[in-house]
CSV table of C-alpha atoms in Angstrom, one decimal:
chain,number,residue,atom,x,y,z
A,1,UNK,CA,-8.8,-12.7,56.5
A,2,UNK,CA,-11.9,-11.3,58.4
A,3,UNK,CA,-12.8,-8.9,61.2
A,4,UNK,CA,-13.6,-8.8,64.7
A,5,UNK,CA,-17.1,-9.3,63.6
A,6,UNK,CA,-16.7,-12.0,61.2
A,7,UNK,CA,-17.1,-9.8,58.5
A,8,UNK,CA,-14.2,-8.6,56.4
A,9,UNK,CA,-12.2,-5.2,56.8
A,10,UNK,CA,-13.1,-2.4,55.5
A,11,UNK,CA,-11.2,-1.3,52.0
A,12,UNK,CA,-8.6,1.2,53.0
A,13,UNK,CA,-9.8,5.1,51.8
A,14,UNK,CA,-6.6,5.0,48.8
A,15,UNK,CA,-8.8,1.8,47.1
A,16,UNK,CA,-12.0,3.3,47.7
A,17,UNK,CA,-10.9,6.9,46.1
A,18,UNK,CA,-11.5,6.1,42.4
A,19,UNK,CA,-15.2,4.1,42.8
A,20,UNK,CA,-16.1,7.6,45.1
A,21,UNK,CA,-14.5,9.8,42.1
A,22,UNK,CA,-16.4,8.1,39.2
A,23,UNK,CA,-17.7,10.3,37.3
A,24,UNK,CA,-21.7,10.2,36.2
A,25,UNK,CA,-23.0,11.0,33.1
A,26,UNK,CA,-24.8,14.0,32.8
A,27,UNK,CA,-28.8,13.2,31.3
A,28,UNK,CA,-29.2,16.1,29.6
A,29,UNK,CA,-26.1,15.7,27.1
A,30,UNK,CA,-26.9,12.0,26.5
A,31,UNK,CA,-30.6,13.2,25.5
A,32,UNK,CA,-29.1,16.1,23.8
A,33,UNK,CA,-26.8,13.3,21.6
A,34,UNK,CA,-30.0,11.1,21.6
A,35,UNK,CA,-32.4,13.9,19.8
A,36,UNK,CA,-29.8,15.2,17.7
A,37,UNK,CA,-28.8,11.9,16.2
A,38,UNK,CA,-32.6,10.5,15.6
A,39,UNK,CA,-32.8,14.1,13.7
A,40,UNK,CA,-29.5,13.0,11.7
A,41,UNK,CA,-31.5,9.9,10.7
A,42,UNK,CA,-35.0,12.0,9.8
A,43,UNK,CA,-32.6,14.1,7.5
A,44,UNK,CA,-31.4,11.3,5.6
A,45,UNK,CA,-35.2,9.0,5.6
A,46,UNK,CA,-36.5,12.7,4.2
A,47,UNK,CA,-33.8,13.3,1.5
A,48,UNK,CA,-35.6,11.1,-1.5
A,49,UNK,CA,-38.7,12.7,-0.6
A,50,UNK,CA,-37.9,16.6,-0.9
A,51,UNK,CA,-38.7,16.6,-5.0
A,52,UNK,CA,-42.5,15.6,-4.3
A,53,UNK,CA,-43.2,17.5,-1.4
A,54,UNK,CA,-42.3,20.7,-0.1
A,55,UNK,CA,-43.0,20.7,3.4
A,56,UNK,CA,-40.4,17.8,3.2
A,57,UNK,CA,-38.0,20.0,1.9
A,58,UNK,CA,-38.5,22.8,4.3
A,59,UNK,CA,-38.3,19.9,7.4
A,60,UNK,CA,-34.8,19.1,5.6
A,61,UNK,CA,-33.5,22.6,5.4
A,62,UNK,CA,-34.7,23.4,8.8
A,63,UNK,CA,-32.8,20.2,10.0
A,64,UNK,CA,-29.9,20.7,8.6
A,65,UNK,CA,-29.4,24.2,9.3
A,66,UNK,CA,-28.7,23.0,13.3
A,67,UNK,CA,-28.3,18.8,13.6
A,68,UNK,CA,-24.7,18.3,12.9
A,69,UNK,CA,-23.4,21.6,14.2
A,70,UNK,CA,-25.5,20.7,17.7
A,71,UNK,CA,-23.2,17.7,17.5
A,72,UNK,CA,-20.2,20.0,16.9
A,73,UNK,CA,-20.6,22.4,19.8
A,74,UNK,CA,-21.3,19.5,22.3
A,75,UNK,CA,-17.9,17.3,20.7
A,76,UNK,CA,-15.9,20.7,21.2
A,77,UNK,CA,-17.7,21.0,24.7
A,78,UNK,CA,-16.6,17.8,25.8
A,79,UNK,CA,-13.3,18.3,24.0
A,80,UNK,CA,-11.9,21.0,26.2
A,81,UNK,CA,-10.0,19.3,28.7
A,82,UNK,CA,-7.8,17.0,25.8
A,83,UNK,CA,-4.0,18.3,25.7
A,84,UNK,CA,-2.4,15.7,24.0
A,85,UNK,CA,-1.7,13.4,26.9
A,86,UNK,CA,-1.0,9.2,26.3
A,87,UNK,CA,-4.2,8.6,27.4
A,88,UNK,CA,-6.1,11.0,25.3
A,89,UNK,CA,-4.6,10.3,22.1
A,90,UNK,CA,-4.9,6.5,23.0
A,91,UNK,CA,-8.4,7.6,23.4
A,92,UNK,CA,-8.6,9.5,20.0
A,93,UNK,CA,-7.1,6.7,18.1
A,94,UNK,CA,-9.4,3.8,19.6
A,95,UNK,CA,-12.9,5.7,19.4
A,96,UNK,CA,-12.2,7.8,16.6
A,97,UNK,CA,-9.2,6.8,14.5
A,98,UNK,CA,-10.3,3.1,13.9
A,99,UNK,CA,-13.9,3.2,13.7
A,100,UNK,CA,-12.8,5.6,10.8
A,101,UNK,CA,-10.9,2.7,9.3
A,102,UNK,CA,-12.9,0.2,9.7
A,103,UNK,CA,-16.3,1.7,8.6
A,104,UNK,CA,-14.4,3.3,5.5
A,105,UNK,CA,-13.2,0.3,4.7
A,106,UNK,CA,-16.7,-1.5,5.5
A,107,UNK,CA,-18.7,1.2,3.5
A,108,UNK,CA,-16.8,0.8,0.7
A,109,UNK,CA,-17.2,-3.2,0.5
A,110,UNK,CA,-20.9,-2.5,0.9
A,111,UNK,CA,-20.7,0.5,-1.7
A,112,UNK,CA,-19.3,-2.4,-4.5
A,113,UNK,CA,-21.8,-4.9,-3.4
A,114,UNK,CA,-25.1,-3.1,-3.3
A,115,UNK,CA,-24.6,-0.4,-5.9
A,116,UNK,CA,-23.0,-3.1,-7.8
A,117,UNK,CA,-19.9,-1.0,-8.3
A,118,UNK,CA,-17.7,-4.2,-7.9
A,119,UNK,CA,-14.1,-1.4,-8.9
A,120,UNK,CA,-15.2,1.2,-5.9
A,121,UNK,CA,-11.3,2.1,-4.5
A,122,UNK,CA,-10.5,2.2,-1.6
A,123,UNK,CA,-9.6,5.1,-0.1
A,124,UNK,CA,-8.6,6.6,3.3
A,125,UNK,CA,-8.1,9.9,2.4
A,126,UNK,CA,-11.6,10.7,0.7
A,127,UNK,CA,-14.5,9.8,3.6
A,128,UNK,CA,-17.4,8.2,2.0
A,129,UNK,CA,-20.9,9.3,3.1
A,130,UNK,CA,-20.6,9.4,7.3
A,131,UNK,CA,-17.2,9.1,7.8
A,132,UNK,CA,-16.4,12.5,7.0
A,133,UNK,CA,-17.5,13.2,10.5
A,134,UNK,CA,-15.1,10.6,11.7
A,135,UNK,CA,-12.1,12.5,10.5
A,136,UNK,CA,-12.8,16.1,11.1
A,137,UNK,CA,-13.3,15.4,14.7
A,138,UNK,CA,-9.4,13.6,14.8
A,139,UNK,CA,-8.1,16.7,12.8
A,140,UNK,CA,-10.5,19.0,15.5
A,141,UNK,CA,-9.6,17.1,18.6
A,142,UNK,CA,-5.9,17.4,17.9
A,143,UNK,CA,-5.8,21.0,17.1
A,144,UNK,CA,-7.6,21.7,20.7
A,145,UNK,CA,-4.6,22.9,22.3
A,146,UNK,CA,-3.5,25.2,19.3
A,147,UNK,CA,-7.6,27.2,20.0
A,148,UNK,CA,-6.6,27.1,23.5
A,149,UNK,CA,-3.7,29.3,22.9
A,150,UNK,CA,-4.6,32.0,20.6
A,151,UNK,CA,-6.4,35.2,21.6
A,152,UNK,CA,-9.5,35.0,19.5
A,153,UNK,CA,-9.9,31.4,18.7
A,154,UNK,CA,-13.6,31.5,17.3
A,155,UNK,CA,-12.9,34.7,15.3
A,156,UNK,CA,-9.8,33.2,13.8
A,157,UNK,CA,-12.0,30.1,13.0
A,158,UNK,CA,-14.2,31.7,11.2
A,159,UNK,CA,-11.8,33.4,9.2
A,160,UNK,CA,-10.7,29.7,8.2
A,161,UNK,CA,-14.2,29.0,7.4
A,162,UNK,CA,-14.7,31.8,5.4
A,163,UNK,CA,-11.3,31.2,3.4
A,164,UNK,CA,-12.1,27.9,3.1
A,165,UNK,CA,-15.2,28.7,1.1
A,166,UNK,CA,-14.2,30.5,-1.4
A,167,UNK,CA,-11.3,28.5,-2.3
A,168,UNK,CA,-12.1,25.8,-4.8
A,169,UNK,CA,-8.4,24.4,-4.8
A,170,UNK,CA,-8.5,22.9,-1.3
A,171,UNK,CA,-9.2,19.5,-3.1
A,172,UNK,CA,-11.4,16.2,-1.4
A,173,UNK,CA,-8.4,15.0,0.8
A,174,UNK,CA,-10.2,13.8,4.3
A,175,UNK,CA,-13.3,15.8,3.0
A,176,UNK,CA,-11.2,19.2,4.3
A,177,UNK,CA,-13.8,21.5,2.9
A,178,UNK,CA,-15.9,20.4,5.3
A,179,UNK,CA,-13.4,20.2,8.1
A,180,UNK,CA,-12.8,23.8,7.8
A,181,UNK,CA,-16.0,25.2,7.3
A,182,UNK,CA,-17.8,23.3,10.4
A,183,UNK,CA,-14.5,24.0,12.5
A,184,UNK,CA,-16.4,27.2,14.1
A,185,UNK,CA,-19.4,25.1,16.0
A,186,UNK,CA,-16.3,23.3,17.5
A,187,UNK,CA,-14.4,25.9,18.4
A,188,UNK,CA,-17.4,27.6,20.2
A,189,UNK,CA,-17.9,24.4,22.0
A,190,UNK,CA,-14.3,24.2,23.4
A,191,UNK,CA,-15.3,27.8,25.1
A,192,UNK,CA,-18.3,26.8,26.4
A,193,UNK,CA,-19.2,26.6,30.0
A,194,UNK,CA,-21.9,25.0,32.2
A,195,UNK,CA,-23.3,28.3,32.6
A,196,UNK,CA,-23.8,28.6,28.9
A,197,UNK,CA,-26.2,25.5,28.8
A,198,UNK,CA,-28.0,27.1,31.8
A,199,UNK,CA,-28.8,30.2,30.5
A,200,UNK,CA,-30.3,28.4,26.8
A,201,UNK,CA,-32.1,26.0,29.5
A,202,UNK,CA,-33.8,28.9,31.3
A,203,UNK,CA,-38.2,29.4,31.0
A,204,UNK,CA,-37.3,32.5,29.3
A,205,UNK,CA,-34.7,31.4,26.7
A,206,UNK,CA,-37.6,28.8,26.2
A,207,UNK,CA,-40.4,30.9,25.2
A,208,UNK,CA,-38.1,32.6,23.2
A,209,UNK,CA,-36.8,29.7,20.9
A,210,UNK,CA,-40.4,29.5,20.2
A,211,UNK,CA,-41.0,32.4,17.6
A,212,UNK,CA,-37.3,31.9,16.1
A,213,UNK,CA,-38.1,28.1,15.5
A,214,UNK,CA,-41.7,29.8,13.8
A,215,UNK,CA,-39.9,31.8,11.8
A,216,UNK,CA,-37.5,29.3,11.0
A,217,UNK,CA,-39.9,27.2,9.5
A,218,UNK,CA,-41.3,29.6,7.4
A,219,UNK,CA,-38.3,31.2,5.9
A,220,UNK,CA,-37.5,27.1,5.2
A,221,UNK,CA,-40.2,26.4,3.5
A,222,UNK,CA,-39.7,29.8,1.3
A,223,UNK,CA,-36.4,29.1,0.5
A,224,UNK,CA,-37.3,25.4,-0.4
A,225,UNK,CA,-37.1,26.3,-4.1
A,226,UNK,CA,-35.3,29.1,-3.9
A,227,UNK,CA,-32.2,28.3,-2.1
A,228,UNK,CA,-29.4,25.5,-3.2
A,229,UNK,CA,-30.0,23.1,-0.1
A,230,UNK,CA,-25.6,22.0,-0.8
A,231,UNK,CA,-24.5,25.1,1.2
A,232,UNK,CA,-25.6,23.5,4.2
A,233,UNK,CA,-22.9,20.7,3.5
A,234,UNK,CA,-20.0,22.8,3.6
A,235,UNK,CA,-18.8,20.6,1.0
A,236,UNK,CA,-17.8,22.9,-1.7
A,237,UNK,CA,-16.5,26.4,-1.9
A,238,UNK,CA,-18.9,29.0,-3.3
A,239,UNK,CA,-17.1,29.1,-6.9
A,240,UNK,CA,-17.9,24.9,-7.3
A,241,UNK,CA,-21.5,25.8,-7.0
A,242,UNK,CA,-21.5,28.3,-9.6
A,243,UNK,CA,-21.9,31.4,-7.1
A,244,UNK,CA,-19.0,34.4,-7.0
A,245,UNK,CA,-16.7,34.1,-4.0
A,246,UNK,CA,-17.9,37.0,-2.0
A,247,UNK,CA,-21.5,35.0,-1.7
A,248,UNK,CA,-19.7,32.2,-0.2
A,249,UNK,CA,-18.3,35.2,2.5
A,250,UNK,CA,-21.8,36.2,2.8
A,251,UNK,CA,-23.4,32.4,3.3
A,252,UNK,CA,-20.5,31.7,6.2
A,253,UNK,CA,-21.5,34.1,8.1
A,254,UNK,CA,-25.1,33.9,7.6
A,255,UNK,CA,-25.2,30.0,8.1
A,256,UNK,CA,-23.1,30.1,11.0
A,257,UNK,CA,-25.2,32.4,12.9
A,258,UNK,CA,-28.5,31.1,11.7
A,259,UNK,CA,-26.8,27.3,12.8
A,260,UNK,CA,-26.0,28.8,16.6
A,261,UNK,CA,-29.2,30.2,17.1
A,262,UNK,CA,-31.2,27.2,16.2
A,263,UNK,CA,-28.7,25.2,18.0
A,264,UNK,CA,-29.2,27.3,21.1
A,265,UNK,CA,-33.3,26.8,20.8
A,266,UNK,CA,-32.5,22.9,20.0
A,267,UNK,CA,-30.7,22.7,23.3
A,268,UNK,CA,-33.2,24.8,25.0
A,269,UNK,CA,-35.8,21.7,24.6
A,270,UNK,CA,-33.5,18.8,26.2
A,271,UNK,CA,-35.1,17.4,28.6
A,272,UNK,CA,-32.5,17.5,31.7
A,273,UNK,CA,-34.1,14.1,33.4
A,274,UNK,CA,-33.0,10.9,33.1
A,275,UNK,CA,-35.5,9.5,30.8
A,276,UNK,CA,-36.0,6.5,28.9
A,277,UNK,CA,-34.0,7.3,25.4
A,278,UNK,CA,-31.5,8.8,28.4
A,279,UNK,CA,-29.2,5.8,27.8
A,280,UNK,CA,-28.9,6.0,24.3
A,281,UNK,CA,-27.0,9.0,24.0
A,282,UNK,CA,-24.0,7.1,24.9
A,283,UNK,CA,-24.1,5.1,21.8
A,284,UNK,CA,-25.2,7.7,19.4
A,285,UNK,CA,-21.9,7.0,17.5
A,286,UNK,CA,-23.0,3.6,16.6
A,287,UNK,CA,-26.1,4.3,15.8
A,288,UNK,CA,-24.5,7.3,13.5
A,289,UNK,CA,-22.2,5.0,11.5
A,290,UNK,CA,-24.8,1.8,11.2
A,291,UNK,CA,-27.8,3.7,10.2
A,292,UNK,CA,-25.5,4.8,7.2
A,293,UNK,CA,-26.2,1.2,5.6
A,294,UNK,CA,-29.5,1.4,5.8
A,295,UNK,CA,-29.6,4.8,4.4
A,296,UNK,CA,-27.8,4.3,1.5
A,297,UNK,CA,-29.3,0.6,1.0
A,298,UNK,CA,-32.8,2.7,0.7
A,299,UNK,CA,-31.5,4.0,-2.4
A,300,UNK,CA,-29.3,1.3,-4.0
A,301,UNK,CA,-32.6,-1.2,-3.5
A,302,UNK,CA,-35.0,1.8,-5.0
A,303,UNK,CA,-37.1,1.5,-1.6
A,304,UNK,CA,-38.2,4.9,-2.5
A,305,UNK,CA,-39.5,3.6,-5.8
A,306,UNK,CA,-43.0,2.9,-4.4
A,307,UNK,CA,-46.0,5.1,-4.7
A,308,UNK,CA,-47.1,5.2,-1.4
A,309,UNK,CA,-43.7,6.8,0.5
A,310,UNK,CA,-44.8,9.6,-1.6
A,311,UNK,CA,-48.0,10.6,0.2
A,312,UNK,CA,-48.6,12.3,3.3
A,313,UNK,CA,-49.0,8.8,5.1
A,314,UNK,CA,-46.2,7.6,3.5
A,315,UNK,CA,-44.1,10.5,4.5
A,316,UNK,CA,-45.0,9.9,8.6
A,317,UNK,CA,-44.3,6.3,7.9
A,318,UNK,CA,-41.0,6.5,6.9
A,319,UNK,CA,-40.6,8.9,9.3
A,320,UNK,CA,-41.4,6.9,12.3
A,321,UNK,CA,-39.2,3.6,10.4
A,322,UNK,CA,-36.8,5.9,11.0
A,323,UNK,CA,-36.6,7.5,14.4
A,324,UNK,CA,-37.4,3.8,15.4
A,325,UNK,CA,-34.3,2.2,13.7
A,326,UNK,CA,-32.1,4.5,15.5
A,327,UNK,CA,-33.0,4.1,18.0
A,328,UNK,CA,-32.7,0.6,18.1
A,329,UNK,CA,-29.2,1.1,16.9
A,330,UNK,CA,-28.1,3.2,19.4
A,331,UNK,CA,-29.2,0.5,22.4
A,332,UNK,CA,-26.4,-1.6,25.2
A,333,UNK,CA,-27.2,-5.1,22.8
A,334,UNK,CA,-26.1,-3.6,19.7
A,335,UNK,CA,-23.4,-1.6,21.5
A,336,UNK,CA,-22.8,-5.0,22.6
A,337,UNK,CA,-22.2,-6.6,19.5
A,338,UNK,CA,-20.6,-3.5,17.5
A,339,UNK,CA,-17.8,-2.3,20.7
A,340,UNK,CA,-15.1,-4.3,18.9
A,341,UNK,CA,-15.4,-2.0,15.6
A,342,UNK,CA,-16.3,1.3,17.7
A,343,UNK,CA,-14.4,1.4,20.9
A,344,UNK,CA,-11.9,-1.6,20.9
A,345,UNK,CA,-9.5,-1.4,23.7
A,346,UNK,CA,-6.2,-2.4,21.7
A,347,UNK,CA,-3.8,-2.5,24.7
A,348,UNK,CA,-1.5,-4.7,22.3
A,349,UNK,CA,-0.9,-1.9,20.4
A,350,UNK,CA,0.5,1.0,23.0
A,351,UNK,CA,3.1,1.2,25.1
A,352,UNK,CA,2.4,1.1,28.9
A,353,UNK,CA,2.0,4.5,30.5
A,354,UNK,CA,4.7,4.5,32.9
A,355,UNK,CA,3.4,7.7,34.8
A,356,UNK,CA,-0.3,5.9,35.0
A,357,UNK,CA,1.1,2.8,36.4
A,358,UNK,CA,3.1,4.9,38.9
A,359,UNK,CA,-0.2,6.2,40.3
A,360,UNK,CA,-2.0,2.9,40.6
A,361,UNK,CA,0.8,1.4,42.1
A,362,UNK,CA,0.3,4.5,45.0
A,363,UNK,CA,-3.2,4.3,44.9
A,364,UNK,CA,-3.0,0.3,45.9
């Protein structure tokens, strides 16, 4: 059927609501996801190389004081509107509860084949390697309403964190240790408001993320051999690393504040243009969970066993190897190829929301 000018009608204003109420991505999270996950990757490519070089081991701990709680803060951040609904938790099980699955399951075929450890179980409930990640975010996610509820959700949190680390019984189930004691950077992040990214965006904050990140660096490359580099896994309570409980009250605290601030200079940095790795942050997950074969490959295959990724050159190279595969994991084609595994739509497997199709049966 066309117009009075040959043309066809115009869509009524009900069908052309939801294309006008798409939402955009916002550039600087994606290059916020983008950096933070090619630092994820330098972490792991500098790991073998912290023994022979010390300024490698300083770039580790400075690294890991801030990458994965950066990705915390901005998960809870982006977390804050999720109350349980159908569409949410269909949400949560599709592009967080599978991939756990399926890469656990994956890493663990892999595990027998290239560490030739052909009897490797199994097992759901004990994440191997990246996967932890995977199921502390389902547990995190679903406990959102709970912190939206009590008074003083990120002082109760770190309470949890502190318990958490100094009690050695909590066991390896789901990697809870970890769960617990990175819980605070979530929490924060559910409380977060745009406001809170403007201020650590501002010249000044800027300038002044300059001196802290100085200092940083120095007091990293001090504690390089003085310091056990496992408390910034959050892996183990303080008594399973041969320290008396009330350190493991003392190194909470002191991580997580030492974590925020070098979060909030992190953040300062990101560019907020589109820019050319702008993309990528939307498939930072993928390049998260794919790198992780690589990374462990690198030691099953003893690609560290040559001379040369021991020197200075060496170092840069694997470096840029690095940052460059990442990258190239986190791109549409391998997105592409991968979306079955990371965000498959599984509409076989749930119920039709009956409230849902009510309003696109109005909005038609």
């Amino acid at each position: 059927m066309h117009g009075p000018e040959g043309g066809r009608p115009p869509r009524p204003a009900a069908a052309q609501q939801p294309k006008q109420k798409q939402k955009q991505r916002d550039p600087y999270f994606d290059n916020a996801k983008y950096l933070a996950i090619v630092l994820v990757a330098l972490g792991h490519s500098w790991e073998p190389l912290r023994d022979g070089s010390r300024a490698a081991g300083a770039l580790y701990i400075f690294v890991y004081t801030f990458h994965m709680p950066a990705f915390m803060v901005i998960s809870g951040y982006f977390s804050r509107s999720f109350q349980g609904k159908p569409h949410q938790l269909k949400r949560l099980l599709t592009g967080v509860a599978v991939p756990y699955v399926l890469f656990e399951v994956a890493y663990t075929f892999f595990k027998r084949w290239a560490d030739d450890d052909p009897s490797y179980p199994i097992s759901l409930l004990d994440p191997w390697y990246l996967t932890w990640f995977l199921g502390a975010l389902f547990i995190w996610r679903l406990t959102t309403p709970l912190w939206k509820t009590v008074r003083w959700p990120v002082a109760l949190a770190l309470a949890v964190a502190v318990l958490a680390s100094v009690s050695p019984d909590i066991g390896d189930d789901m990697d809870l240790q970890r769960v617990l004691q990175f819980l605070p950077f979530f929490v924060i992040g559910l409380f977060l408001k745009p406001e809170h990214f403007d201020l650590v965006r501002s010249r000044r904050a800027r300038l002044l993320s300059l001196p802290v990140l100085a200092v940083a660096l120095v007091v990293a490359y001090w504690a390089v051999e003085r310091m056990n580099s496992a408390w910034f896994y959050h892996y183990n309570s303080a008594q399973e690393m041969g320290a008396p409980w009330w350190i493991g009250v003392i190194m909470t605290f002191a991580l997580f504040g030492c974590s925020m601030v070098l979060t909030a200079c992190f953040l300062a940095w990101v560019p907020r243009r589109n820019l050319w790795f702008t993309a990528l942050g939307a498939g930072t997950l993928y390049g998260y969970l794919l790198h992780g074969f690589v990374a462990k490959g690198s030691r099953f295959w003893d690609w560290y066993e040559v001379d040369w990724v021991h020197t200075p050159l060496g170092a840069i190279g694997v470096t840029c190897i690095a940052a460059a595969l990442i990258t190239a994991l986190c791109t549409p084609p391998v997105q592409r190829v991968f979306r079955f595994a990371m965000e498959p739509k599984m509409k076989w497997a749930f119920k039709e929301d009956a409230a849902a199709a009510a309003r696109t049966r109005a909005k038609t």
